Coordinates of C-alpha atoms in Angstrom, one line a residue:
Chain G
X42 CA -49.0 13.1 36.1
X43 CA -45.7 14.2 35.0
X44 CA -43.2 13.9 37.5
X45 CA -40.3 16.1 38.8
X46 CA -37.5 13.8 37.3
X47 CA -39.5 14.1 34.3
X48 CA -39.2 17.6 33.9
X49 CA -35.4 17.9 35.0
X50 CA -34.7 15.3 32.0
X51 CA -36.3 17.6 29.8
X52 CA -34.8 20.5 30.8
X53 CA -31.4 18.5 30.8
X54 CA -32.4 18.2 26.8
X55 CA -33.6 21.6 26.8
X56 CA -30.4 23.4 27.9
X57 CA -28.5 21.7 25.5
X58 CA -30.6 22.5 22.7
X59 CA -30.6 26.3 23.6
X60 CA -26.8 26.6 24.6
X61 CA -26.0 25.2 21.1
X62 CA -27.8 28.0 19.3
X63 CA -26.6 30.5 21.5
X64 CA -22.6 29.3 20.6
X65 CA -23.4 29.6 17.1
X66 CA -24.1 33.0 17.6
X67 CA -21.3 33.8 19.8
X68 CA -19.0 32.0 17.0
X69 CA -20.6 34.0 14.7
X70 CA -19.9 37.3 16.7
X71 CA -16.3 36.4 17.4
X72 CA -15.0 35.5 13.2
X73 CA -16.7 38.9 12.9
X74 CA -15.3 40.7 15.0
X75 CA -12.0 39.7 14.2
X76 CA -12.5 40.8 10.8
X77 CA -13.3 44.2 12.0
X78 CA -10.0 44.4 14.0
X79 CA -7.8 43.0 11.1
X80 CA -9.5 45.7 8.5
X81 CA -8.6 48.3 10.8
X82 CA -4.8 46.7 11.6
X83 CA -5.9 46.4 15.3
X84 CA -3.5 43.3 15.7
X85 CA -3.7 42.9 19.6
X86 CA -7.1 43.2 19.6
X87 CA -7.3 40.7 16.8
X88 CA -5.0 38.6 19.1
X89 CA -7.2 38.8 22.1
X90 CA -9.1 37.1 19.9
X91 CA -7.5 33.8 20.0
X92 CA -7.0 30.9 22.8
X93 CA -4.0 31.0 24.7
X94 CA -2.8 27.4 22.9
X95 CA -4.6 28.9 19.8
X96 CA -2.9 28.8 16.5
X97 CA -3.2 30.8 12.7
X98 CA -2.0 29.6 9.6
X99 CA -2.5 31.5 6.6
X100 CA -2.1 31.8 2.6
X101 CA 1.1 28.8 3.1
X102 CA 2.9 30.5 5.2
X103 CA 3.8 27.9 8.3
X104 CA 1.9 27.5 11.7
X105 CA 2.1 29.8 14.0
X106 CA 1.6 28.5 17.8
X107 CA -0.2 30.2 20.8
X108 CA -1.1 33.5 21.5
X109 CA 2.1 35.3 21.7
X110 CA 3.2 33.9 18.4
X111 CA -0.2 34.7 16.4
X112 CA -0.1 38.4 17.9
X113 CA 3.8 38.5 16.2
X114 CA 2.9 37.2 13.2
X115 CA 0.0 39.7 13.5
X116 CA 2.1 43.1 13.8
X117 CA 4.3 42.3 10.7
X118 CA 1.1 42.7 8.6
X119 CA 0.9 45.9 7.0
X120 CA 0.2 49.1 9.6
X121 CA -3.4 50.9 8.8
X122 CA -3.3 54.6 7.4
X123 CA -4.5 57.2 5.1
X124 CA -4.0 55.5 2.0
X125 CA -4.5 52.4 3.2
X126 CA -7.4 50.0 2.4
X127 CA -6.9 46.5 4.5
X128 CA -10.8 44.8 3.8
X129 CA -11.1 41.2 5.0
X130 CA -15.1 40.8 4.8
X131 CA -16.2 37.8 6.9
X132 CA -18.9 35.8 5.1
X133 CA -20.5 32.6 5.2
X134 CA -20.2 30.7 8.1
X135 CA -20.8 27.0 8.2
X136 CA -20.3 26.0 12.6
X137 CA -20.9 23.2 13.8
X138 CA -20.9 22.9 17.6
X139 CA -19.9 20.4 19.8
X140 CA -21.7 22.5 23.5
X141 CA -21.1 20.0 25.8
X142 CA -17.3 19.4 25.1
X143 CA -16.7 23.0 24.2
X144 CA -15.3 23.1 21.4
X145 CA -16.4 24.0 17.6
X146 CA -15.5 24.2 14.1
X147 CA -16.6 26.6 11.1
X148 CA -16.3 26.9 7.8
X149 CA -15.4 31.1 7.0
X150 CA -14.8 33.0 3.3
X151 CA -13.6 36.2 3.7
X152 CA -13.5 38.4 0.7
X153 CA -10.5 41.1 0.6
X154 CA -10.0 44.3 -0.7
X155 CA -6.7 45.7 -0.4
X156 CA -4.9 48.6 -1.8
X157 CA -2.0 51.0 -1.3
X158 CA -2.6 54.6 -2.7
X159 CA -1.3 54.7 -5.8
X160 CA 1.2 51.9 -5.1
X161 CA -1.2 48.5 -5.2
X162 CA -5.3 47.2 -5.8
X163 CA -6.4 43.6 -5.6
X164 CA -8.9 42.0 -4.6
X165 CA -8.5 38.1 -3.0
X166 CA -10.8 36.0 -2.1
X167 CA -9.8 32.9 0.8
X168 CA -11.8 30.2 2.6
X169 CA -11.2 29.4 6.2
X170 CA -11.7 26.4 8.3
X171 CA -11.5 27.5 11.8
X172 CA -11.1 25.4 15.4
X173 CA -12.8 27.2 18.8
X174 CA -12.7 26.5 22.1
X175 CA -14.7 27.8 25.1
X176 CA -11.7 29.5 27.4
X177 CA -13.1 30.6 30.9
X178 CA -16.4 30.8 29.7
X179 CA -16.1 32.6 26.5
X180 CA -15.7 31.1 22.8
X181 CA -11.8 32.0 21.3
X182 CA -10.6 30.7 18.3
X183 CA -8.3 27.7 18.7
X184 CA -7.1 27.5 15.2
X185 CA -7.4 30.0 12.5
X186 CA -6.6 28.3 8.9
X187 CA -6.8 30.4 5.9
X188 CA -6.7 29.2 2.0
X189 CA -6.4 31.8 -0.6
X190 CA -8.5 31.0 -3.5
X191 CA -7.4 34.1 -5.3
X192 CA -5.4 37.1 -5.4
X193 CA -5.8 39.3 -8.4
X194 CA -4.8 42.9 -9.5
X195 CA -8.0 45.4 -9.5
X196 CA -6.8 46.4 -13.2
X197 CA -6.6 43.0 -14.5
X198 CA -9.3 40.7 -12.9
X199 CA -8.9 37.0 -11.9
X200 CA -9.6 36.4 -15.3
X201 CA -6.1 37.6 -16.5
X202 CA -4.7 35.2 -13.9
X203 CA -3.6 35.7 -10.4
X204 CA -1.2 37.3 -8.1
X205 CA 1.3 34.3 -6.6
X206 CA 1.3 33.9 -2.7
X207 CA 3.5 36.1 -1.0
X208 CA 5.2 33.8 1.4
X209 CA 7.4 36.8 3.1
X210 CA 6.4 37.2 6.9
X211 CA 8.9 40.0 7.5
X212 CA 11.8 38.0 9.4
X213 CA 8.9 36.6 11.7
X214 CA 8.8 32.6 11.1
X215 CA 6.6 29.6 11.5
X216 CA 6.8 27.3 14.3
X217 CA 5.2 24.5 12.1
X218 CA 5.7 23.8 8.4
X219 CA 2.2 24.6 6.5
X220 CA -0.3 22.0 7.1
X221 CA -2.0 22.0 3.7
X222 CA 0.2 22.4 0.5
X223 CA -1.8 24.2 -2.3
X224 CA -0.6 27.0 -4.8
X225 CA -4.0 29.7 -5.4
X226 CA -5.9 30.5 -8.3
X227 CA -5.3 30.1 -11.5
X228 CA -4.4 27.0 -10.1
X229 CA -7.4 24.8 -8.6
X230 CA -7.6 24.8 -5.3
X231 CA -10.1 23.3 -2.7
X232 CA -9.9 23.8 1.2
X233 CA -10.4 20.7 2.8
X234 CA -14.0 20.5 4.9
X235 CA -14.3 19.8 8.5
X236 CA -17.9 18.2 7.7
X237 CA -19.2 15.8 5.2
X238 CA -23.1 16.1 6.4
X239 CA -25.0 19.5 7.1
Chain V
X147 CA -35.0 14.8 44.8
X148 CA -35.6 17.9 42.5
X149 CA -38.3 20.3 43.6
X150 CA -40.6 22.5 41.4
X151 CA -38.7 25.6 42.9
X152 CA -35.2 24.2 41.8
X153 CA -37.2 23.5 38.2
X154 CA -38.9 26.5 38.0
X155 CA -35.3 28.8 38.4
X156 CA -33.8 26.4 36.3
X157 CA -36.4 27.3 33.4
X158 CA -35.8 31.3 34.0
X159 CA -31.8 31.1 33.4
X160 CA -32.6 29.1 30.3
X161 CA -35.7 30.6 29.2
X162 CA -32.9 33.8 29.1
X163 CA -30.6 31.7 27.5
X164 CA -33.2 30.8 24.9
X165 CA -34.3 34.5 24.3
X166 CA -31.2 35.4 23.8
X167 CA -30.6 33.4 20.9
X168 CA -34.1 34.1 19.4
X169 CA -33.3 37.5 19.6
X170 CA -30.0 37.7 17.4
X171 CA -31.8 35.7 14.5
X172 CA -34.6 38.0 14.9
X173 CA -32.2 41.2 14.8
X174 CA -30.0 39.5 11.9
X175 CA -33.2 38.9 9.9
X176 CA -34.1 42.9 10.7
X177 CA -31.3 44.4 9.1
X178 CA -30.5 41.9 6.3
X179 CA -34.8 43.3 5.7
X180 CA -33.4 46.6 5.5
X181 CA -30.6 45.7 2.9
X182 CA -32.9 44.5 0.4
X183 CA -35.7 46.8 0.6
X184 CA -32.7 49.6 0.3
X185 CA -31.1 48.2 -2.6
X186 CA -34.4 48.4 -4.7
X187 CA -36.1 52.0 -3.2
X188 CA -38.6 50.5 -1.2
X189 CA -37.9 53.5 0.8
X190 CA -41.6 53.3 2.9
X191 CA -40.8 49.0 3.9
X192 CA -37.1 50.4 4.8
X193 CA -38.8 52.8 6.9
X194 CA -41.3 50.7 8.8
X195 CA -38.2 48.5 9.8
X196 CA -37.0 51.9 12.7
X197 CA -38.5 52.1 16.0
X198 CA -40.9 55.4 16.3
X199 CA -38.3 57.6 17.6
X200 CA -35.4 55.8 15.5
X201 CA -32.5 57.8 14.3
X202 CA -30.6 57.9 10.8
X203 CA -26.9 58.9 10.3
X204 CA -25.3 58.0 7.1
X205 CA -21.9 59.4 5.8
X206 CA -21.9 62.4 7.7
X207 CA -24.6 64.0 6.7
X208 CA -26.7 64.3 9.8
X209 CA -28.5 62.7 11.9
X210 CA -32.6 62.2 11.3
X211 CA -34.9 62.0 14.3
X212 CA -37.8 59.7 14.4
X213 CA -39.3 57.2 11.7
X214 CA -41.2 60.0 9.6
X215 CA -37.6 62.2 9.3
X216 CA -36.5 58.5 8.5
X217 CA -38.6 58.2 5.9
X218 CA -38.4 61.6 4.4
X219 CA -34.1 61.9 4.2
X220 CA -35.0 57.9 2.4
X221 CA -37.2 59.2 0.1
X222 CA -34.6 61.7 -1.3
X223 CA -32.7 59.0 -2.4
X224 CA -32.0 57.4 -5.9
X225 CA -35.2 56.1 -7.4
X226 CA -35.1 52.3 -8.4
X227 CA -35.5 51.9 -11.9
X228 CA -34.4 50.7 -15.5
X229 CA -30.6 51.2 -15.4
X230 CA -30.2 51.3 -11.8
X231 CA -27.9 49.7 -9.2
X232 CA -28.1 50.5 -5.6
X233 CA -27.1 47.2 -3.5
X234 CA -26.1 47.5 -0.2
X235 CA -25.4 43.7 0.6
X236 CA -25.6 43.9 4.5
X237 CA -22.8 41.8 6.0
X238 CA -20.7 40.5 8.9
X239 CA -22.8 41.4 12.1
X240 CA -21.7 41.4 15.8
X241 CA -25.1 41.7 17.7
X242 CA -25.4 41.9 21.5
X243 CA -28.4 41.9 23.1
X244 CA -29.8 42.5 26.4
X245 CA -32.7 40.5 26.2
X246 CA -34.3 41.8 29.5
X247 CA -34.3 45.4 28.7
X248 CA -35.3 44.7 25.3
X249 CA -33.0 46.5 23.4
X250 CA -29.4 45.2 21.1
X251 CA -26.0 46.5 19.4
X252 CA -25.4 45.5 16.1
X253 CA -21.8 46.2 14.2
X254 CA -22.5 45.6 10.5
X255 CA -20.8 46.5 7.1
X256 CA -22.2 46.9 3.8
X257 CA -20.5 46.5 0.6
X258 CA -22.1 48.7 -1.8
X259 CA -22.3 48.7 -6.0
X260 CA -24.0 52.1 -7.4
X261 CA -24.6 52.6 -11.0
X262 CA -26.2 54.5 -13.5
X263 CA -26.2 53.4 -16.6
X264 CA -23.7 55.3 -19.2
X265 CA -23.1 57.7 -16.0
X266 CA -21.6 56.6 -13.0
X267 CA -20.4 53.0 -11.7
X268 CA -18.6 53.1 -7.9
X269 CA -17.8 50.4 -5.6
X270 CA -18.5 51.3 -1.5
X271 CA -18.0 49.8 1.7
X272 CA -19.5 50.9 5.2
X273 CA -19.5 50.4 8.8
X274 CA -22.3 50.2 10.6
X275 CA -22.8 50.4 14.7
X276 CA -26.7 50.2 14.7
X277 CA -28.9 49.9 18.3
X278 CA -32.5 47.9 18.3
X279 CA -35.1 48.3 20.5
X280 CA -38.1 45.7 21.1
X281 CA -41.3 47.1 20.2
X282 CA -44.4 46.2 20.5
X283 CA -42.9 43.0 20.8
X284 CA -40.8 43.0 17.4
X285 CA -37.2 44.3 17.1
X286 CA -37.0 47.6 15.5
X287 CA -33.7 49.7 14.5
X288 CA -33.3 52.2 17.0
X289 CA -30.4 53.6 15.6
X290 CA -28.9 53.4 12.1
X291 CA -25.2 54.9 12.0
X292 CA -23.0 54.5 8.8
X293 CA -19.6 55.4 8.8
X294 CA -18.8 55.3 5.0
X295 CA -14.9 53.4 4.6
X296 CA -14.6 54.1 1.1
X297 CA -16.1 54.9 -2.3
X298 CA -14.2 54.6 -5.7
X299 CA -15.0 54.6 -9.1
X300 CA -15.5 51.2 -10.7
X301 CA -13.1 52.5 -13.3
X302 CA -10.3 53.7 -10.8
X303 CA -10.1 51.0 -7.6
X304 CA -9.3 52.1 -4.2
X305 CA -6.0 52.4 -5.3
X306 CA -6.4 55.7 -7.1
X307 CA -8.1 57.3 -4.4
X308 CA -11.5 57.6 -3.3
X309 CA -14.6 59.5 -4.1
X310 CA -15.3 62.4 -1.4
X311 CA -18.3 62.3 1.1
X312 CA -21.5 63.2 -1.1
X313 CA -23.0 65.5 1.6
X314 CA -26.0 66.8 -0.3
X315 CA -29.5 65.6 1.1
X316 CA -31.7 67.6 -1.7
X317 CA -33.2 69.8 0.8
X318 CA -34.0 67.2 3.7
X319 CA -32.1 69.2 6.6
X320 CA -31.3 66.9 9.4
X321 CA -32.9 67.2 13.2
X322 CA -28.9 67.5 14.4
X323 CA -25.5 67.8 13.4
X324 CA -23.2 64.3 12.7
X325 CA -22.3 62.6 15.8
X326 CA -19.1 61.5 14.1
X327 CA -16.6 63.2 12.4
X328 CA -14.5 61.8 10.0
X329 CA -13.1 61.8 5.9
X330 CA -14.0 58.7 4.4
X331 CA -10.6 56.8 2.2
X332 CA -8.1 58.0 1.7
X333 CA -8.0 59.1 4.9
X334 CA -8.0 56.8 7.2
X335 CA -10.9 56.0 9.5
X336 CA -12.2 53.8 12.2
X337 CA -15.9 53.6 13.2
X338 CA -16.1 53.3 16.5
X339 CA -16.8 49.9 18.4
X340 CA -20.1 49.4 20.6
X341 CA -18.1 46.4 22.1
X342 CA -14.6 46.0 23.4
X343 CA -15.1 42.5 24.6
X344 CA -16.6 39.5 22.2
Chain P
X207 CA -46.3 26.8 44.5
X208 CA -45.6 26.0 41.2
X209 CA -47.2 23.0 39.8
X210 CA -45.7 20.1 38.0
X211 CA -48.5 21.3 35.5
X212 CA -47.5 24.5 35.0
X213 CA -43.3 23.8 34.5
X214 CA -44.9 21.2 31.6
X215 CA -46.6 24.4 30.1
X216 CA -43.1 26.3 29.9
X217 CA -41.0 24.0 29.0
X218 CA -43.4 23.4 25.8
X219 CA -43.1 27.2 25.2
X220 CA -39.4 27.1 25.9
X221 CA -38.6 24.5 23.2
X222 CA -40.2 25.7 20.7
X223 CA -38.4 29.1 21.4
X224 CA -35.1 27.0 21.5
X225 CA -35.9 24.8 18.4
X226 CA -37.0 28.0 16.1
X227 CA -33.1 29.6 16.9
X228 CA -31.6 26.4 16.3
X229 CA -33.8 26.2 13.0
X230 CA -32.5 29.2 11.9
X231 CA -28.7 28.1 12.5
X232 CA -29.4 24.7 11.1
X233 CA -30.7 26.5 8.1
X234 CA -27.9 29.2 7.7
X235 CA -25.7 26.1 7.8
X236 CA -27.2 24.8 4.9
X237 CA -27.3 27.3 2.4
X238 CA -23.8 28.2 3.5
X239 CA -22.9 24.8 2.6
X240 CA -24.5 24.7 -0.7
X241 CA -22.7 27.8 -1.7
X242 CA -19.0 26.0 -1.0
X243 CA -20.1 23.7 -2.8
X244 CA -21.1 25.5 -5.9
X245 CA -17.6 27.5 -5.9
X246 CA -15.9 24.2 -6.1
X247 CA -18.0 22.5 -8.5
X248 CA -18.8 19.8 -6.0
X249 CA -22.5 19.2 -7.8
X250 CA -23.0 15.6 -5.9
X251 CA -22.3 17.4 -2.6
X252 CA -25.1 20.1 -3.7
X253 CA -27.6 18.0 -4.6
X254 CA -27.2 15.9 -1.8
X255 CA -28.7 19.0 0.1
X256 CA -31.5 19.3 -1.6
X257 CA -35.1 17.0 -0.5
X258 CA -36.3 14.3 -2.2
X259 CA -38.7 16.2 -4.4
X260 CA -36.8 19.8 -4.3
X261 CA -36.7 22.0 -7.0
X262 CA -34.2 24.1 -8.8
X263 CA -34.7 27.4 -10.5
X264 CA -32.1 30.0 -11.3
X265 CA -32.1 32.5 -14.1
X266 CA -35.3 32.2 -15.9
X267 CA -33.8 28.7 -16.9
X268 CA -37.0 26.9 -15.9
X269 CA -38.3 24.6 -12.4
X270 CA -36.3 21.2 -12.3
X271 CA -38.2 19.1 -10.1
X272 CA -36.7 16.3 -7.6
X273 CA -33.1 15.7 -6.2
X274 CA -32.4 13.3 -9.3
X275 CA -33.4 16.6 -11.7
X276 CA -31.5 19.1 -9.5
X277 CA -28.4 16.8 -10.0
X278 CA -28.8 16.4 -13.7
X279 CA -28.9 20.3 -14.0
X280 CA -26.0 21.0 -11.5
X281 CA -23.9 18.4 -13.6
X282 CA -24.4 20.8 -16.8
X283 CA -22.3 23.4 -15.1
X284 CA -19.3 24.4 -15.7
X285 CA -16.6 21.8 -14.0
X286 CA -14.2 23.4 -11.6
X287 CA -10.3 23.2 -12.6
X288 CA -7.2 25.2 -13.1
X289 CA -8.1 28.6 -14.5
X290 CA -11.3 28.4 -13.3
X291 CA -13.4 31.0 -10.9
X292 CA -16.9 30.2 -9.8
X293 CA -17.7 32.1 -6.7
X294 CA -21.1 32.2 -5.1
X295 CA -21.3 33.8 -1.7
X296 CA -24.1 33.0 0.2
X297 CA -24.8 36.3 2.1
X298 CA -27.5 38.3 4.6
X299 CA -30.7 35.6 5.1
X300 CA -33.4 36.7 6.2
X301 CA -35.3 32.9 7.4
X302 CA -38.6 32.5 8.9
X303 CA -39.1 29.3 10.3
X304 CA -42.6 27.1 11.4
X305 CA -40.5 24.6 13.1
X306 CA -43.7 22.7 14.3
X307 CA -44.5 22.2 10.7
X308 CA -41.1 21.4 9.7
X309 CA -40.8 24.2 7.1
X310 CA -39.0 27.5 6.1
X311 CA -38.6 30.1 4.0
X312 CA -35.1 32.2 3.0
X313 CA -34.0 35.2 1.4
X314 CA -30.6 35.3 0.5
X315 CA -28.3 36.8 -2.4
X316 CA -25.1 35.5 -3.7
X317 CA -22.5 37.5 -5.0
X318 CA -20.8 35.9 -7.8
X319 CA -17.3 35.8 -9.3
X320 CA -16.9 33.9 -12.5
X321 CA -13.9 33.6 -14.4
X322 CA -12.2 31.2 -17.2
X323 CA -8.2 32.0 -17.8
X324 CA -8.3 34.3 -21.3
X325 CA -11.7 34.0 -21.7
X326 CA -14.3 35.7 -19.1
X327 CA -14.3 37.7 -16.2
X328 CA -17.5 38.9 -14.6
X329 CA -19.2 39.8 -11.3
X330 CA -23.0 39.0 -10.8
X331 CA -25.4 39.4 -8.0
X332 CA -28.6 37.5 -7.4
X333 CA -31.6 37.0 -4.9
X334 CA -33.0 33.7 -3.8
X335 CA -36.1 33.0 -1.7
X336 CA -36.0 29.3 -0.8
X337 CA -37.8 27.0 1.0
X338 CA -36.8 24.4 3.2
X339 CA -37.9 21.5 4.9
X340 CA -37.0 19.4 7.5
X341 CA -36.9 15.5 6.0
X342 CA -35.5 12.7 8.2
X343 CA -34.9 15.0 10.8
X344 CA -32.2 17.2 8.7
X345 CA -33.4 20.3 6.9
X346 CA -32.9 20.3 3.2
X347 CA -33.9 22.6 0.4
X348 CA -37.2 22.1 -0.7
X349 CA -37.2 25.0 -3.4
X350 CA -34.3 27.3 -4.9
X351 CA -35.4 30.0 -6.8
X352 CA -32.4 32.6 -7.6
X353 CA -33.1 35.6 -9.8
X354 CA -30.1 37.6 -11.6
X355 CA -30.0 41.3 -10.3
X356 CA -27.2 41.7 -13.0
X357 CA -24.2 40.0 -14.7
X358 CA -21.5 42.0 -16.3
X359 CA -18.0 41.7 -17.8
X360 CA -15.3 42.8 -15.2
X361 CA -13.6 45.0 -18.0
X362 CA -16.8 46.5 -18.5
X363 CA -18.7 47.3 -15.3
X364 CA -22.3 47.3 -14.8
X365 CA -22.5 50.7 -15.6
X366 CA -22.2 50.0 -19.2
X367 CA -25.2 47.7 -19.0
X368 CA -25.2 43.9 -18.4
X369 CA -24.8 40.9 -19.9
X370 CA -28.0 39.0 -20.7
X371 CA -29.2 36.0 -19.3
X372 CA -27.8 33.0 -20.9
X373 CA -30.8 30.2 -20.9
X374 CA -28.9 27.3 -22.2
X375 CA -28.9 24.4 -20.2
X376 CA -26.6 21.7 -22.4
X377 CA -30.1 20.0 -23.2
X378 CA -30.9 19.3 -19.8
X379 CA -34.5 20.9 -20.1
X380 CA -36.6 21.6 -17.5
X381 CA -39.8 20.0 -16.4
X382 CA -41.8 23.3 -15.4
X383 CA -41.6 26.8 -17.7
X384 CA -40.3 29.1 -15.5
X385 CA -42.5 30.7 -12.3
X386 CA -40.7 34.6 -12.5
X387 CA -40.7 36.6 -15.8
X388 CA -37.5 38.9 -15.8
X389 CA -34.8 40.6 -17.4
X390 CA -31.5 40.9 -15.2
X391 CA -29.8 44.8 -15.2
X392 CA -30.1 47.2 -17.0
X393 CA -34.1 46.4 -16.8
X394 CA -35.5 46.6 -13.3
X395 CA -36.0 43.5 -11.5
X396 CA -36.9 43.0 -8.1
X397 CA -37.5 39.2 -6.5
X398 CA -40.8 38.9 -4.6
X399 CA -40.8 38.6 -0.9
X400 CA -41.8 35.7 1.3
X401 CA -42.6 38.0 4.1
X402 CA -44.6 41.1 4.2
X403 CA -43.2 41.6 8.0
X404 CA -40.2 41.0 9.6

């Protein structure tokens, strides 16, 4: 006859199991919904977003450290308006989740349209490799790391070459040096994975 | 020593927990089901896939009530064939469900390509904030909304400005007006957000 | 009072609930992966993710049987470097999983962007349905199967047709004639579904 310790050590396994599957889908929710609040230039919601330690470094331009410093860096990027199209599509997620010590990584591409009414059109294209951390009971992301594949013009396609990374953050600078030293497309350029086995 | 109460409570928090997760893979299968059966004018399989008193609303042309007005404002849509693009690659979702009540919000976006051949090549992009309902023990979509971001010519880019709302429906009148108001880009626009915590 | 008995009986239910969402993340992982790998050029690393006796088939190009095949094909590829673009986004699955048995199925599309510096630009777009199997107690790809929706230059648009399907294989040739007769955009093509329901 199966015994009660039997079934609690099952269960034990059990919860596990289940509370793994449903972090990868609250991981999943939250790199989405930050997309939707970037599109839309919704920086503090974006900020929200992150841990309170949480850091964002993106397209070479320095570290930036903890909340209040992500949610600067956030408000220099460019307002939302008529005119304005801001796309950062978030696509492809690769997360693998550690449930018991609360913490996760994931693998992100985001494909970006942006233009400027008769001013600018590109497209871009950038991998992520992301850090989150369960904060009072809900997932945020602990480190935000994003690396520009390309950046071309809409009238000339990547295959004309691409647009250099703009390194200006508007007077609002780094606490940390960039952590991964790459120049974009037409160079070669491969993010660094936070997994060697799926 | 554990007793079969303590167990038994134990299994009904996870068995939620568990649902839960079953349910958001079920949902993201759902509409992903919808993108491709959209994208080649499988207008009746698109149909099937909304609850029996779903609702439509696409680009502000209405809304339709129930699976058979559904079905009939799909129908009046460009026919799959030689020479045709439709995709709507279906992208990026933030689902919430409420497992117990049986029923989930979804924020999605769809990037679009259209084309005719020698007539008219545009690039799109949408917002959606769907509901889903379980039925009959299978997720339906209980509500369908798509707030169109932008549509340009292939030839032109965002950058040049954006193709107007297409409001015509060949006839098919919706059940009530648009629940949403809104210009798609150049002006700006923001579909509003089931969720204001992830 | 609940019998030992009868908490065995739902915890059986509860993990096969459990496992089937885990499945489905397990899964999404993988295909994700492959994708990052593909963009990079990374052909051991794709391989690798493929079961023993897993097949390849993409583009009419004919069924390469077993991981050692797979590789020998993926090697013929083009090789990533400077100038070079080779996009494939792994987006919107739709995966039903038996996870008693082990096995899977997946629909997915990629979206392609393909570019050599001064030479070619294009987008593409293509469905797989795959199958996958758990080996070892990982799941790996038992069967790719992608078929081109459409090809075409970037300078060109597909609404001035496509560009055909190019069948060389650098004299790697396959071991099975291929399973899906097709021509990519402008003709009409639509994959076949694994699922009749979702």
């Amino acid at each position: 006859m199966t015994t009660t310790k039997e079934l609690a050590d099952r269960l034990d396994r059990l919860e596990a199991r289940a509370r793994k599957a449903e972090d990868w889908t609250d991981i999943a929710n939250l790199q989405a919904a930050y997309g939707y609040y970037v599109d839309k230039g919704l920086w503090d919601k974006a900020a929200d977003l992150f841990a309170k330690d949480g850091t964002l470094e993106i397209a070479g331009r320095g570290v930036y450290v903890g909340q209040d410093r992500v949610r600067a860096y956030l408000h220099q990027l460019p307002e939302y308006k008529d005119g304005v199209i801001f796309n950062h599509m978030q696509l492809q997620p690769v997360i693998h989740v550690d449930s018991e010590a609360g913490t996760a990584k994931g693998r992100w591409r985001t494909l970006m349209m942006v233009g400027f009414l008769e001013k600018e059109g590109r497209w871009g294209e950038a991998t992520y490799e992301n850090g989150y951390v369960r904060e009072n009971g809900r997932w945020r992301i602990a480190s935000l790391h994003g690396i520009i594949n390309f950046y071309c013009e809409y009238d000339e396609g990547w295959h004309r070459g691409g647009v250099p990374l703009l390194r200006s953050t508007h007077g609002i600078e780094p606490d940390r040096p960039q952590s991964f030293e790459y120049e974009a497309h037409p160079k070669a350029v491969i993010a660094p994975f936070h997994y060697d086995e799926v």
